[in-house]
Coordinates of C-alpha atoms and ligand atoms in Angstrom, one line a residue:
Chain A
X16 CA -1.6 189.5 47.0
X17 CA -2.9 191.2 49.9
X18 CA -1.1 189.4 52.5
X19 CA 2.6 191.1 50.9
X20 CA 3.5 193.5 53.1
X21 CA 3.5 197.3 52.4
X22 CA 5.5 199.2 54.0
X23 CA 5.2 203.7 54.8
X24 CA 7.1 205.9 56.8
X25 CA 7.2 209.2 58.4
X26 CA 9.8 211.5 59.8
X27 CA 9.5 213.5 62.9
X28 CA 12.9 215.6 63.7
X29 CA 15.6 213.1 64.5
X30 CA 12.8 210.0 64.5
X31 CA 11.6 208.2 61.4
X32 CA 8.3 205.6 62.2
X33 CA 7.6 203.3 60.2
X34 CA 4.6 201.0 59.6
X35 CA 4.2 197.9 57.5
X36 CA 0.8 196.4 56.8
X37 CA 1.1 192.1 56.0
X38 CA 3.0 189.2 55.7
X39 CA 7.1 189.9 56.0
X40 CA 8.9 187.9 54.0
X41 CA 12.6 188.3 51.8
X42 CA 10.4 191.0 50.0
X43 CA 8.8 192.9 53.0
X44 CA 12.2 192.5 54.8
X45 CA 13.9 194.3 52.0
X46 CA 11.5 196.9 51.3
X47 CA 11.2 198.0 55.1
X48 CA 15.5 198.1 54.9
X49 CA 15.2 199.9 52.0
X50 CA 12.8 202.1 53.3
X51 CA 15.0 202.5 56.7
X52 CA 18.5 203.1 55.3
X53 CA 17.0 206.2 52.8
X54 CA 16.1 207.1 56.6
X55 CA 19.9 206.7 58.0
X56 CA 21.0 208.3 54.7
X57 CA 19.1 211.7 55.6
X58 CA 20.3 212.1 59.0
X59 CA 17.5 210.0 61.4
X60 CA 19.1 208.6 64.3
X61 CA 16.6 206.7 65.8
X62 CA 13.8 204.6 63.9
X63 CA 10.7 203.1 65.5
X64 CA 9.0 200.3 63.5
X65 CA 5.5 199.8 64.1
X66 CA 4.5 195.8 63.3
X67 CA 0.5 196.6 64.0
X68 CA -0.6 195.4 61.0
X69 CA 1.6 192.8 60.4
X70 CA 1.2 188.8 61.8
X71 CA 3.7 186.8 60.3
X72 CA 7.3 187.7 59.9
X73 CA 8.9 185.2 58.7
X74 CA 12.7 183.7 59.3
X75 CA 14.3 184.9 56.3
X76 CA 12.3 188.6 57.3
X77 CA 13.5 188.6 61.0
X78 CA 17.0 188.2 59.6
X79 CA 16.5 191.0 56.9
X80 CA 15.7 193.1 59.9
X81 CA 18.7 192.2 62.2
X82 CA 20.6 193.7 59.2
X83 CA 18.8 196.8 59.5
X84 CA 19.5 196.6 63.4
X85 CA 23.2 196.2 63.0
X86 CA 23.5 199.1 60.4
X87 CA 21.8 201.3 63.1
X88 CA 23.6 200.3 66.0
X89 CA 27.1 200.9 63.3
X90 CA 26.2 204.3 63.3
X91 CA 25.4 205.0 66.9
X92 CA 21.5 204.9 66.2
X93 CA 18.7 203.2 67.9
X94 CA 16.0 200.9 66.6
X95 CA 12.5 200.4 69.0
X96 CA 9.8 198.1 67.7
X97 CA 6.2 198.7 69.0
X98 CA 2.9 196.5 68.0
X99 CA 4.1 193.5 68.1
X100 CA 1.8 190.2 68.0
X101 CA 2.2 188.0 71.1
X102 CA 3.2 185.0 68.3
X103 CA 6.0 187.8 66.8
X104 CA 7.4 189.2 70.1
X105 CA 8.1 185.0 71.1
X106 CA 9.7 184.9 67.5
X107 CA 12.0 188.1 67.7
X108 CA 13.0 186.7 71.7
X109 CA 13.6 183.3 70.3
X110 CA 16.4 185.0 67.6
X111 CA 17.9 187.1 69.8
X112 CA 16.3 190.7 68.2
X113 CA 15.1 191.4 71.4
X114 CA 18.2 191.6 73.2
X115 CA 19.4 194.3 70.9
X116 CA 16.3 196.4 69.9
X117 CA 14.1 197.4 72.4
X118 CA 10.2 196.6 72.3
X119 CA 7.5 198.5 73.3
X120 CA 4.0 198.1 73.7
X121 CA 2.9 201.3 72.1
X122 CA 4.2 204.0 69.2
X123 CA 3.6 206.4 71.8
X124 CA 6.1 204.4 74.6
X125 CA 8.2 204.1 71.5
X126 CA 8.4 207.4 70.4
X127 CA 9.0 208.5 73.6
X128 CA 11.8 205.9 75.0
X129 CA 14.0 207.1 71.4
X130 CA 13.4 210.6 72.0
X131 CA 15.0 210.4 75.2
X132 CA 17.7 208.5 74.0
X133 CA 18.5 210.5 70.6
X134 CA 18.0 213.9 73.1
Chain B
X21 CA -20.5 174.2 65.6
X22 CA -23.6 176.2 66.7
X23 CA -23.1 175.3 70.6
X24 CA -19.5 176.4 70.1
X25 CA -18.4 173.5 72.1
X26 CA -15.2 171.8 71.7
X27 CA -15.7 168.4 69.8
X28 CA -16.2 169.2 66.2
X29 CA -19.3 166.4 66.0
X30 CA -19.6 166.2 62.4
X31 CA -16.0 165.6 61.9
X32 CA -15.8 162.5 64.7
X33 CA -19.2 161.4 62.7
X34 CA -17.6 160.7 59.9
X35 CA -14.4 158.7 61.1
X36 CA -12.2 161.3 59.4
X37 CA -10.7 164.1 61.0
X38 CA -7.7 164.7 57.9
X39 CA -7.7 167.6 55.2
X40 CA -4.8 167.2 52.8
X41 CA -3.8 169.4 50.2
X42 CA -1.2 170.3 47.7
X43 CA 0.2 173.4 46.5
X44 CA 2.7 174.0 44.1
X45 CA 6.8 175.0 45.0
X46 CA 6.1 178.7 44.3
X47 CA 6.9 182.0 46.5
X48 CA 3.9 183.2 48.2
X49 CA 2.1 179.4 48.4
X50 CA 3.0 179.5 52.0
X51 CA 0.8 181.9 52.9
X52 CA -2.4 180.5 50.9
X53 CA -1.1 177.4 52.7
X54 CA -1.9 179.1 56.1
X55 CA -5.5 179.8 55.2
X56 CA -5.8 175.9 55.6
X57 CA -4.2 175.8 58.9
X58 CA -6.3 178.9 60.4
X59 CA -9.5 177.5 59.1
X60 CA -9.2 174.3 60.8
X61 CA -7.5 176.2 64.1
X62 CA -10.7 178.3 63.8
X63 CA -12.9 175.2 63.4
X64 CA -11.1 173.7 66.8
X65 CA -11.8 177.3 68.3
X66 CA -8.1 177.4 69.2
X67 CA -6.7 181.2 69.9
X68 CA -5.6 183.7 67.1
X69 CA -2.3 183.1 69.3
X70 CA -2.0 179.9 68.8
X71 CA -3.2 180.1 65.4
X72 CA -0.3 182.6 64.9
X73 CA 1.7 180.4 66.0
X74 CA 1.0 177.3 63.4
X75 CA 1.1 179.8 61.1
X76 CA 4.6 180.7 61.2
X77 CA 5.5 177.0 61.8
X78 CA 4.0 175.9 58.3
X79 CA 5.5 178.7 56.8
X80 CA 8.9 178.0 58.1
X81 CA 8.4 174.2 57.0
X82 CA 7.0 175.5 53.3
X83 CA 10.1 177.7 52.5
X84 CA 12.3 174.9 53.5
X85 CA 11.2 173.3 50.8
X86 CA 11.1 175.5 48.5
X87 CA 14.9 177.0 48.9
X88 CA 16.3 173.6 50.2
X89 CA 14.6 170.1 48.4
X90 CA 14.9 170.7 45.2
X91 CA 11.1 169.3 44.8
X92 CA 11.4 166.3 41.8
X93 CA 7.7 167.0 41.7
X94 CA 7.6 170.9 42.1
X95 CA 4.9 169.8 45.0
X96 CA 4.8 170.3 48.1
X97 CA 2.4 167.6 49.8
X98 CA 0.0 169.1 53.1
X99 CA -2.0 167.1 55.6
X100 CA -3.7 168.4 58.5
X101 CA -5.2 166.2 61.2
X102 CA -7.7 167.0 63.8
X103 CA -7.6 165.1 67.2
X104 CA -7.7 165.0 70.7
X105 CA -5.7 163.3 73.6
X106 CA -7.9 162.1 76.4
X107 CA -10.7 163.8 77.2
X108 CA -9.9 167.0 76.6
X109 CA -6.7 168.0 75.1
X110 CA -7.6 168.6 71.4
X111 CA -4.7 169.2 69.2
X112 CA -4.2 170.5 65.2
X113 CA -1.4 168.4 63.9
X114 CA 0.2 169.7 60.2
X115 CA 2.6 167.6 57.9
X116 CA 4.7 169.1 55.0
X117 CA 6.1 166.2 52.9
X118 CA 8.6 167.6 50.0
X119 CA 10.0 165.0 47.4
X120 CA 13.3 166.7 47.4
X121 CA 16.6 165.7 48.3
X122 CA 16.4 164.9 52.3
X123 CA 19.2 166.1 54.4
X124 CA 20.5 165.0 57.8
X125 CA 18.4 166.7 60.3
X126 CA 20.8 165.6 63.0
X127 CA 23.7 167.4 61.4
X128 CA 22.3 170.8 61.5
X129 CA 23.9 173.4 63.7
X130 CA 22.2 175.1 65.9
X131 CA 21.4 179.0 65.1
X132 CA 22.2 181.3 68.4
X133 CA 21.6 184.9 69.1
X134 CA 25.4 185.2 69.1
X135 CA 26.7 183.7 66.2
X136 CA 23.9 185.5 64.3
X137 CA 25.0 189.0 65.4
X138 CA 28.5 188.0 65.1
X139 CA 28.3 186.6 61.6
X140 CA 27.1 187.8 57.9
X141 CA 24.9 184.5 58.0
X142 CA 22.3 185.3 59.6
X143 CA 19.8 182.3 58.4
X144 CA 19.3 178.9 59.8
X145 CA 16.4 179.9 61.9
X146 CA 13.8 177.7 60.3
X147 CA 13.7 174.6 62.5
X148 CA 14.6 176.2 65.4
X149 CA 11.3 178.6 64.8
X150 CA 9.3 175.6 64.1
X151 CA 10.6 173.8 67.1
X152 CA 10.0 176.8 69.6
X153 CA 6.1 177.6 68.6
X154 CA 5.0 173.6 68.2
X155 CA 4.6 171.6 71.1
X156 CA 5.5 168.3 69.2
X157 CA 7.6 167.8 66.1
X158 CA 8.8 165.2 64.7
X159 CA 11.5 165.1 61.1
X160 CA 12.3 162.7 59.2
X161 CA 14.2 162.6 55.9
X162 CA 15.9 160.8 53.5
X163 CA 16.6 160.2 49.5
X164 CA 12.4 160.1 49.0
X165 CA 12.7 163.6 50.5
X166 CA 11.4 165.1 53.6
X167 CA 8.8 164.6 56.2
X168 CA 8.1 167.2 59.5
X169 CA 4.8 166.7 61.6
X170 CA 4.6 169.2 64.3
X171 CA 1.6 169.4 66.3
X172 CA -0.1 172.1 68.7
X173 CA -2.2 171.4 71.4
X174 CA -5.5 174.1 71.9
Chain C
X10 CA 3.9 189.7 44.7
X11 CA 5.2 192.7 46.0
X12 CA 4.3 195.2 43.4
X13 CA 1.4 193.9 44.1
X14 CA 0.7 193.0 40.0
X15 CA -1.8 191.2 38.5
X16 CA 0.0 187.9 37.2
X17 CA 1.9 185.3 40.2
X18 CA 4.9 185.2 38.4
X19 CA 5.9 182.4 41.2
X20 CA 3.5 180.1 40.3
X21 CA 3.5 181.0 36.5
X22 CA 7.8 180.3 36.9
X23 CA 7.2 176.5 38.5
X24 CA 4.5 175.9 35.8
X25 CA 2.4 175.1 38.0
X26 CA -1.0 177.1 39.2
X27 CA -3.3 173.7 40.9
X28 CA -3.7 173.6 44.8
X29 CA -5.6 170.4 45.1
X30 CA -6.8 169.2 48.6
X31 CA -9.0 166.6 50.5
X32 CA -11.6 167.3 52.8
X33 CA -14.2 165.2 55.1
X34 CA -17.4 164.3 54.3
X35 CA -18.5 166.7 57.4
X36 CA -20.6 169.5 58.8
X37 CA -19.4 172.8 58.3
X38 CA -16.1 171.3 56.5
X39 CA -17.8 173.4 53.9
X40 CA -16.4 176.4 55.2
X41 CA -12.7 175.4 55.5
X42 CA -12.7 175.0 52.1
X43 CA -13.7 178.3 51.2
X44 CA -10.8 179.4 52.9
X45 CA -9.0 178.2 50.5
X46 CA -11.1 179.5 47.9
X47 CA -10.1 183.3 49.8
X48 CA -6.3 182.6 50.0
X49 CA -6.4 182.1 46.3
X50 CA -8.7 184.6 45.4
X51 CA -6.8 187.2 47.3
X52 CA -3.6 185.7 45.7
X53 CA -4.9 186.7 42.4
X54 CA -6.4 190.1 43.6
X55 CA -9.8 188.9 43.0
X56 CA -12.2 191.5 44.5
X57 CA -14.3 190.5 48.1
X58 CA -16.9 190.8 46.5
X59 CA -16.2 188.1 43.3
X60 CA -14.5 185.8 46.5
X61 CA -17.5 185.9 48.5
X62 CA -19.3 184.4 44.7
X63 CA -16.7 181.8 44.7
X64 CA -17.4 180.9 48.4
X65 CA -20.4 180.7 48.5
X66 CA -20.8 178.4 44.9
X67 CA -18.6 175.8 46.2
X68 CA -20.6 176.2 49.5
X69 CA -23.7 175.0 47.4
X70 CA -21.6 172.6 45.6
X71 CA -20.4 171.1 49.1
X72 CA -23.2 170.7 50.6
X73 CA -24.7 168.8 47.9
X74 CA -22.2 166.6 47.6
X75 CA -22.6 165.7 52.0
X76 CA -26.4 165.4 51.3
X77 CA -26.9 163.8 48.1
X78 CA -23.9 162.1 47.1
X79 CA -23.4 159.5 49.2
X80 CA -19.9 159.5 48.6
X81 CA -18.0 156.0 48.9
X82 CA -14.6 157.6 50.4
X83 CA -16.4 159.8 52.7
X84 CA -14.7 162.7 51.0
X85 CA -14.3 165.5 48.9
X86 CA -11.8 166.0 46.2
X87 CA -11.0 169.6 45.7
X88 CA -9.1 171.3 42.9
X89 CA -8.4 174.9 42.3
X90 CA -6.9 176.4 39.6
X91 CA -5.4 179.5 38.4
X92 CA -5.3 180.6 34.7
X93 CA -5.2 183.3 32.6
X94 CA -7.2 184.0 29.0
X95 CA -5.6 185.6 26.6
X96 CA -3.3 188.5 28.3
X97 CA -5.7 190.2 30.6
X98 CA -8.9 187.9 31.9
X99 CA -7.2 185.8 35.1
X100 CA -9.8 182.9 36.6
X101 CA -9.5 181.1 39.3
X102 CA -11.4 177.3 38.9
X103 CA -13.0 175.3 41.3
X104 CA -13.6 171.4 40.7
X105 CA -15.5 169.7 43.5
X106 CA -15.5 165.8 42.7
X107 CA -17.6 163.2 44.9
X108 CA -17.3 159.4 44.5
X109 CA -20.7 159.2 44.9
X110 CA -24.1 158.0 43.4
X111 CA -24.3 160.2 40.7
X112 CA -27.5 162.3 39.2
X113 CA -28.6 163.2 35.8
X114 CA -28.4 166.7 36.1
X115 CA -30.3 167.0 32.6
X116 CA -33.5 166.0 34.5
X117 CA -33.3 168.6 37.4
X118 CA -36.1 170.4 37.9
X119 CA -35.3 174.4 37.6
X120 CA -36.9 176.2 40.6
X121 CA -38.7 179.2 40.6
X122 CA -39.5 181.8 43.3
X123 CA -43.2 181.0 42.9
X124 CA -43.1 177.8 43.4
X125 CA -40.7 177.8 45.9
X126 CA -43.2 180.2 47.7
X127 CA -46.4 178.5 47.0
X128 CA -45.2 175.1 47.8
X129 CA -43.8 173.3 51.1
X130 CA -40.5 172.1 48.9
X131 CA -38.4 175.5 49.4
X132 CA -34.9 173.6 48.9
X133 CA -33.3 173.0 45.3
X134 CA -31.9 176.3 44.5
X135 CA -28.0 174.9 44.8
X136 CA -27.3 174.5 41.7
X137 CA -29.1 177.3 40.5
X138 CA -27.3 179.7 42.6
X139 CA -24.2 177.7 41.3
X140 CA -24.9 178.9 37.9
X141 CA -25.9 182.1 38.8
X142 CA -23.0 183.3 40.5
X143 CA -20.1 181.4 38.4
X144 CA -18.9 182.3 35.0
X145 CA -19.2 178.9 33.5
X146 CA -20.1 175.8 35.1
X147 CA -19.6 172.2 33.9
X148 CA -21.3 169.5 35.1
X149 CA -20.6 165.7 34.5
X150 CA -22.3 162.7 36.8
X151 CA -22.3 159.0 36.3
X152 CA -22.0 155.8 38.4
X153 CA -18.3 157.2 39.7
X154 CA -19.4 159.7 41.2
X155 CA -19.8 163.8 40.2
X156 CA -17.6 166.8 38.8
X157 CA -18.6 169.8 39.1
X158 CA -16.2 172.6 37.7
X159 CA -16.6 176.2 38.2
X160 CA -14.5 179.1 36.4
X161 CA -15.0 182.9 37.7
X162 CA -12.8 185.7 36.0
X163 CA -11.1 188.4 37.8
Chain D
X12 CA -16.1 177.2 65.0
X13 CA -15.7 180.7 64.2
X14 CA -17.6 181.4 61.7
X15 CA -20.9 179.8 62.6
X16 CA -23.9 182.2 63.0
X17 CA -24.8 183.9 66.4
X18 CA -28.2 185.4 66.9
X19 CA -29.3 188.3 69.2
X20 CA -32.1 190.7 69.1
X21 CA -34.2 193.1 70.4
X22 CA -37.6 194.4 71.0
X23 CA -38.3 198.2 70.5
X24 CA -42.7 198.4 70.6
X25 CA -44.1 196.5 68.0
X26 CA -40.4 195.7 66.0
X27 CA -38.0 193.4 67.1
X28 CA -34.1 193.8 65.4
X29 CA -32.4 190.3 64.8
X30 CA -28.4 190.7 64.4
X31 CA -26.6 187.5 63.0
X32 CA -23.2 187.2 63.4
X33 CA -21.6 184.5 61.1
X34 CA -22.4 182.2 58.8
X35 CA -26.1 181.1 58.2
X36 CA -26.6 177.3 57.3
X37 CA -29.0 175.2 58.6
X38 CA -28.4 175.9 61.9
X39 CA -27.9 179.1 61.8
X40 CA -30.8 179.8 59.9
X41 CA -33.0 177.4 62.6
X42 CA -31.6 179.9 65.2
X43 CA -32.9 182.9 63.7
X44 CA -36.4 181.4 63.2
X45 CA -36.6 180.4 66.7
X46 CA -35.7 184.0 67.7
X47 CA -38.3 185.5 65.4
X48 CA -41.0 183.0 66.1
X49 CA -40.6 184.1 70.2
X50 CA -41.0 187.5 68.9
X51 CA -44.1 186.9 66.9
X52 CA -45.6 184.8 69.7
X53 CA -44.8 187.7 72.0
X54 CA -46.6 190.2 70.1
X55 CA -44.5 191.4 67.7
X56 CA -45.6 192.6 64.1
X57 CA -42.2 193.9 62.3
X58 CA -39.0 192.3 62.1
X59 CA -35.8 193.6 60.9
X60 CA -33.0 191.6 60.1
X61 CA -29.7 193.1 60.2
X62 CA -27.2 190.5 58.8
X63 CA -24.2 193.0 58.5
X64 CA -22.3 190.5 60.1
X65 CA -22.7 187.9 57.9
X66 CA -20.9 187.8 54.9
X67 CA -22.4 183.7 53.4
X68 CA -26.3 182.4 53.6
X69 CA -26.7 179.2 52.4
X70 CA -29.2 177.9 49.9
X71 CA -30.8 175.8 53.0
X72 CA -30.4 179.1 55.4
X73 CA -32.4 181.3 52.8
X74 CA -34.6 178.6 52.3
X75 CA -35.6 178.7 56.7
X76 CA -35.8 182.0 55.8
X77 CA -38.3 181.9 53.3
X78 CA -40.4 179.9 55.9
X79 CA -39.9 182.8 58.4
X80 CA -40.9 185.3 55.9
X81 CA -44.0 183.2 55.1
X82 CA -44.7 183.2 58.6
X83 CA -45.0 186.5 59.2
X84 CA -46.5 187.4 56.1
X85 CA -49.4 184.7 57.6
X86 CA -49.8 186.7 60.4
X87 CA -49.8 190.3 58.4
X88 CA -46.5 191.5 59.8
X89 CA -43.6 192.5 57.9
X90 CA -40.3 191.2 57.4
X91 CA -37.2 193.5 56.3
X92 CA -33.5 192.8 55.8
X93 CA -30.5 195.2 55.8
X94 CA -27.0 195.0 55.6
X95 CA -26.7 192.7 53.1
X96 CA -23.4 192.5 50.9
X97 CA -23.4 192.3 47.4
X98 CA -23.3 188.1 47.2
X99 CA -26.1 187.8 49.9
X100 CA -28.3 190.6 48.0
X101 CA -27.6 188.6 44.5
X102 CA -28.9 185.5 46.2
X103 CA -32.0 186.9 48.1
X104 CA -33.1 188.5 44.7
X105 CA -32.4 184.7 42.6
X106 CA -34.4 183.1 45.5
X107 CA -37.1 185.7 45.0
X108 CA -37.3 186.8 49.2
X109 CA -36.0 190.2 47.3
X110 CA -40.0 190.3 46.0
X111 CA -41.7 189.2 49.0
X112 CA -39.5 191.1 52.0
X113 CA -38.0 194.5 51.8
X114 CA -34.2 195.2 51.6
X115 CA -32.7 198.4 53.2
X116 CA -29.4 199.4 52.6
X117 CA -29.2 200.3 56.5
X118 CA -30.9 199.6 59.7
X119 CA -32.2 203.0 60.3
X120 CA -33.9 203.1 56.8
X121 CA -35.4 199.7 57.9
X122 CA -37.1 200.6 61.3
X123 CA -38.2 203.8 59.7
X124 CA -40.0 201.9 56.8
X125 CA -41.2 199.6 59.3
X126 CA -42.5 201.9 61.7
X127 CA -44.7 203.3 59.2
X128 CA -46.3 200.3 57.9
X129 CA -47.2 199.0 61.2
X130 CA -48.1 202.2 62.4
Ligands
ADP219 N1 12.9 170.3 53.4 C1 14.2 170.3 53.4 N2 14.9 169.7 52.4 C2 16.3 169.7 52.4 N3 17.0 170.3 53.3 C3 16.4 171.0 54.3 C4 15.0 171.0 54.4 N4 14.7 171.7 55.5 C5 15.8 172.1 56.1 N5 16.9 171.7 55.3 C6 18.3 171.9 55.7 O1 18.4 172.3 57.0 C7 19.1 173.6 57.1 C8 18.5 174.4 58.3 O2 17.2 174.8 57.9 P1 16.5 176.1 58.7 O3 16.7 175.9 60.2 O4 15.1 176.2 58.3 O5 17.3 177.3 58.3 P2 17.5 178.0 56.8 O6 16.4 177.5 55.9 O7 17.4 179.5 57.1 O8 18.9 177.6 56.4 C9 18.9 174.2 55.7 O9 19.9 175.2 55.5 C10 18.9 173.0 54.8 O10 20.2 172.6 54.5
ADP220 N1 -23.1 165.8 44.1 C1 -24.3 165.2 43.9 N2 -24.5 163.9 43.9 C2 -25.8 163.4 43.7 N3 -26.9 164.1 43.5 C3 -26.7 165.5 43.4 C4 -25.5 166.1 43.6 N4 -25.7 167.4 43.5 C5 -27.0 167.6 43.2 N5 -27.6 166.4 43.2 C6 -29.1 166.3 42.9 O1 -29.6 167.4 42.3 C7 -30.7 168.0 43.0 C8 -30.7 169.5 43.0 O2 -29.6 170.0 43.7 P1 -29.6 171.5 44.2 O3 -30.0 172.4 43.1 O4 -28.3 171.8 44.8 O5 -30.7 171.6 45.3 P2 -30.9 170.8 46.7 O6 -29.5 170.3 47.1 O7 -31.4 171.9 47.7 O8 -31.9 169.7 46.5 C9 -30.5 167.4 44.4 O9 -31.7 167.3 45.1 C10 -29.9 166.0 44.1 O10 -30.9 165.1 43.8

């Protein structure tokens, strides 16, 4: 249906981005960590997901994605979310993502920020 | 509607300001269920914010009961309400009823950043979600199953 | 849903494809209900173009029922359906039912552009435009009140 | 609520442009006639109605816009629609305003048909 959530990526030198488009749920969650660890596989230290086109992630997707965090952070990597909804953002704060992964308003604040760090 | 104001006239008119529905214990349901509860949000001009935020709530309360009640009915039973406190304080209200097995709300832990980060479980968000974007919320369960009625004020 | 297929193996799995829902007898309620009609019609893959059909028949079908029905319960019963025809030809059904007055809807008068133009009477095209922009249509009518269901293939 | 219809519009000479925004019902469809029938009284000979925005017309909406189009054909103007979608098209041309008003796939096309009948 075309809320499910479809998820593409693109490396830049030591940065992968990735975008998803709709709802996050078990499914989306698995496809963006899927999607992210063929990343960590192939060398990408940092990985900046960009939530633009996504408003709902649920529960069951934010904890999907606090996997993928942790398997960054394991291997000395960093994770940056950009484009977040006002109604996601609360949602990540409220479970605790936030004070692990940073946030940023923009890709570009994003990409920036993780080149800095990965430098 | 065509003033845009905030009453929805036609609705007070008619003495009934409920839309109920009923969707079947299915993956994906949740999210046609949302339609329902942006339309009215819409109808109530209440932000895409806020909106968001009911969203996410019924969804939360929707895959509760479909991983947790064990639904004797394979149902899952949805009533919206419409109404206002005062004079101006109007508020979309949204009750998931599941026929399932009840559980002891009381008993639940609560999830923390911490124990999440700490732990390989790292569910047990649900209510907590729903708790932190509603402004009222109300559970009740038992052997008949499962009642929550959370409301959000525009 | 996520390989984004044409059959909900979800709902077909709980053996189950209905969403049924109440609405108000009200102004514009109309149009919550086709939100309903979206979320399913997207859930199926449906094109916009086939969902905006849908929409706008139970729109007609509605409205009819507010105006002419004069419905006892001051509401609408809605039912939609998902089904599939042989291996291929998914539908999605809509059943609006009113507990109201009834019509013989043998004895309608079919409009016509001419004398819809030539005459001061421009309304009565609901049921026309019903017809026109469903896939099959079944009427029935009597002192209980009116079904109308309406199938539209994928 | 959201999706009810919004009217604007604007002169240029002897056309005015009408832009809904939103679904037409009764109301909506009330709103546009009283917009049109200021134009007229103001001079006007050629409207163009560009419902782009507007993705459902009601039976009772296209019925008030029958009226409009009667009116204007009364007073030997013209009356032309664009920026219809498939559905609204469908239902213009069952209702028969497809034989007595013109449909343009765009505005331009519209004004430029327009321009030269009034001319
Ligand atoms: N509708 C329900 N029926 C039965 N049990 C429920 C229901 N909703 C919640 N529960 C119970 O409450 C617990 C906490 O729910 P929740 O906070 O949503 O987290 P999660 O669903 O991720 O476990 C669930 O694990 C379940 O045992
Ligand atoms: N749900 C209903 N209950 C009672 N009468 C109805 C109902 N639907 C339609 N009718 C009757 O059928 C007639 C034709 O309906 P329709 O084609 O939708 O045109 P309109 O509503 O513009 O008159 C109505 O005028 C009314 O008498």
């Amino acid at each position: 249906m075309s809320e499910t959530c479809k998820v593409s990526s693109e490396r830049r030198g030591d940065v992968a981005i990735l975008w998803t488009d709709g709802y996050i749920n078990n499914q989306g969650g698995e496809e963006i960590a899927r999607e992210a660890y063929s990343h960590l596989d192939q060398g990408v230290r940092a990985l900046v997901l960009n939530l633009e086109k996504t408003r709902i992630v649920n529960s069951i997707g934010i904890s999907i994605l606090i996997e993928v965090l942790e398997k960054v952070m394991d291997r000395k990597g960093v994770l940056a979310f950009c484009g977040l909804t006002p109604t996601i953002d609360k949602t990540f704060r409220i479970m605790g993502l936030a004070q692990y992964a940073e946030i940023f308003p923009t890709q570009d604040e994003a990409l920036k920020k993780v080149a800095a760090q990965t430098a | 509607m065509s003033q845009g104001g905030s009453a929805p006239p036609g609705l007070a008119a008619a003495g009934s300001r409920e839309v109920s529905m009923t969707i079947p214990v299915a993956p994906e349901m949740e999210i046609v269920a949302t339609a329902q509860a942006a339309a009215l949000g819409e109808y109530l001009a209440m932000s895409r914010d806020k909106i968001d935020e009911v969203k996410l709530a019924l969804v939360e309360a929707c895959i509760n009961a479909f991983e947790h009640a064990n639904c004797r009915d394979e149902q899952l039973h949805l009533t919206f309400r419409l109404g206002k406190e005062g004079k101006e304080r109007e508020w979309l209200e949204v009750e998931v009823l599941d026929r399932g097995r009840g559980f002891n709300h009381a008993a639940v832990e609560a999830p923390s950043p911490e124990k999440t980060f700490s732990s390989h479980r790292k569910r047990g968000w649900g209510l907590q979600i729903i708790k932190s974007l509603m402004d009222d919320v109300d559970i009740t369960s038992g052997e008949w199953g499962t009642r929550i009625v959370m409301r959000k004020y525009k």
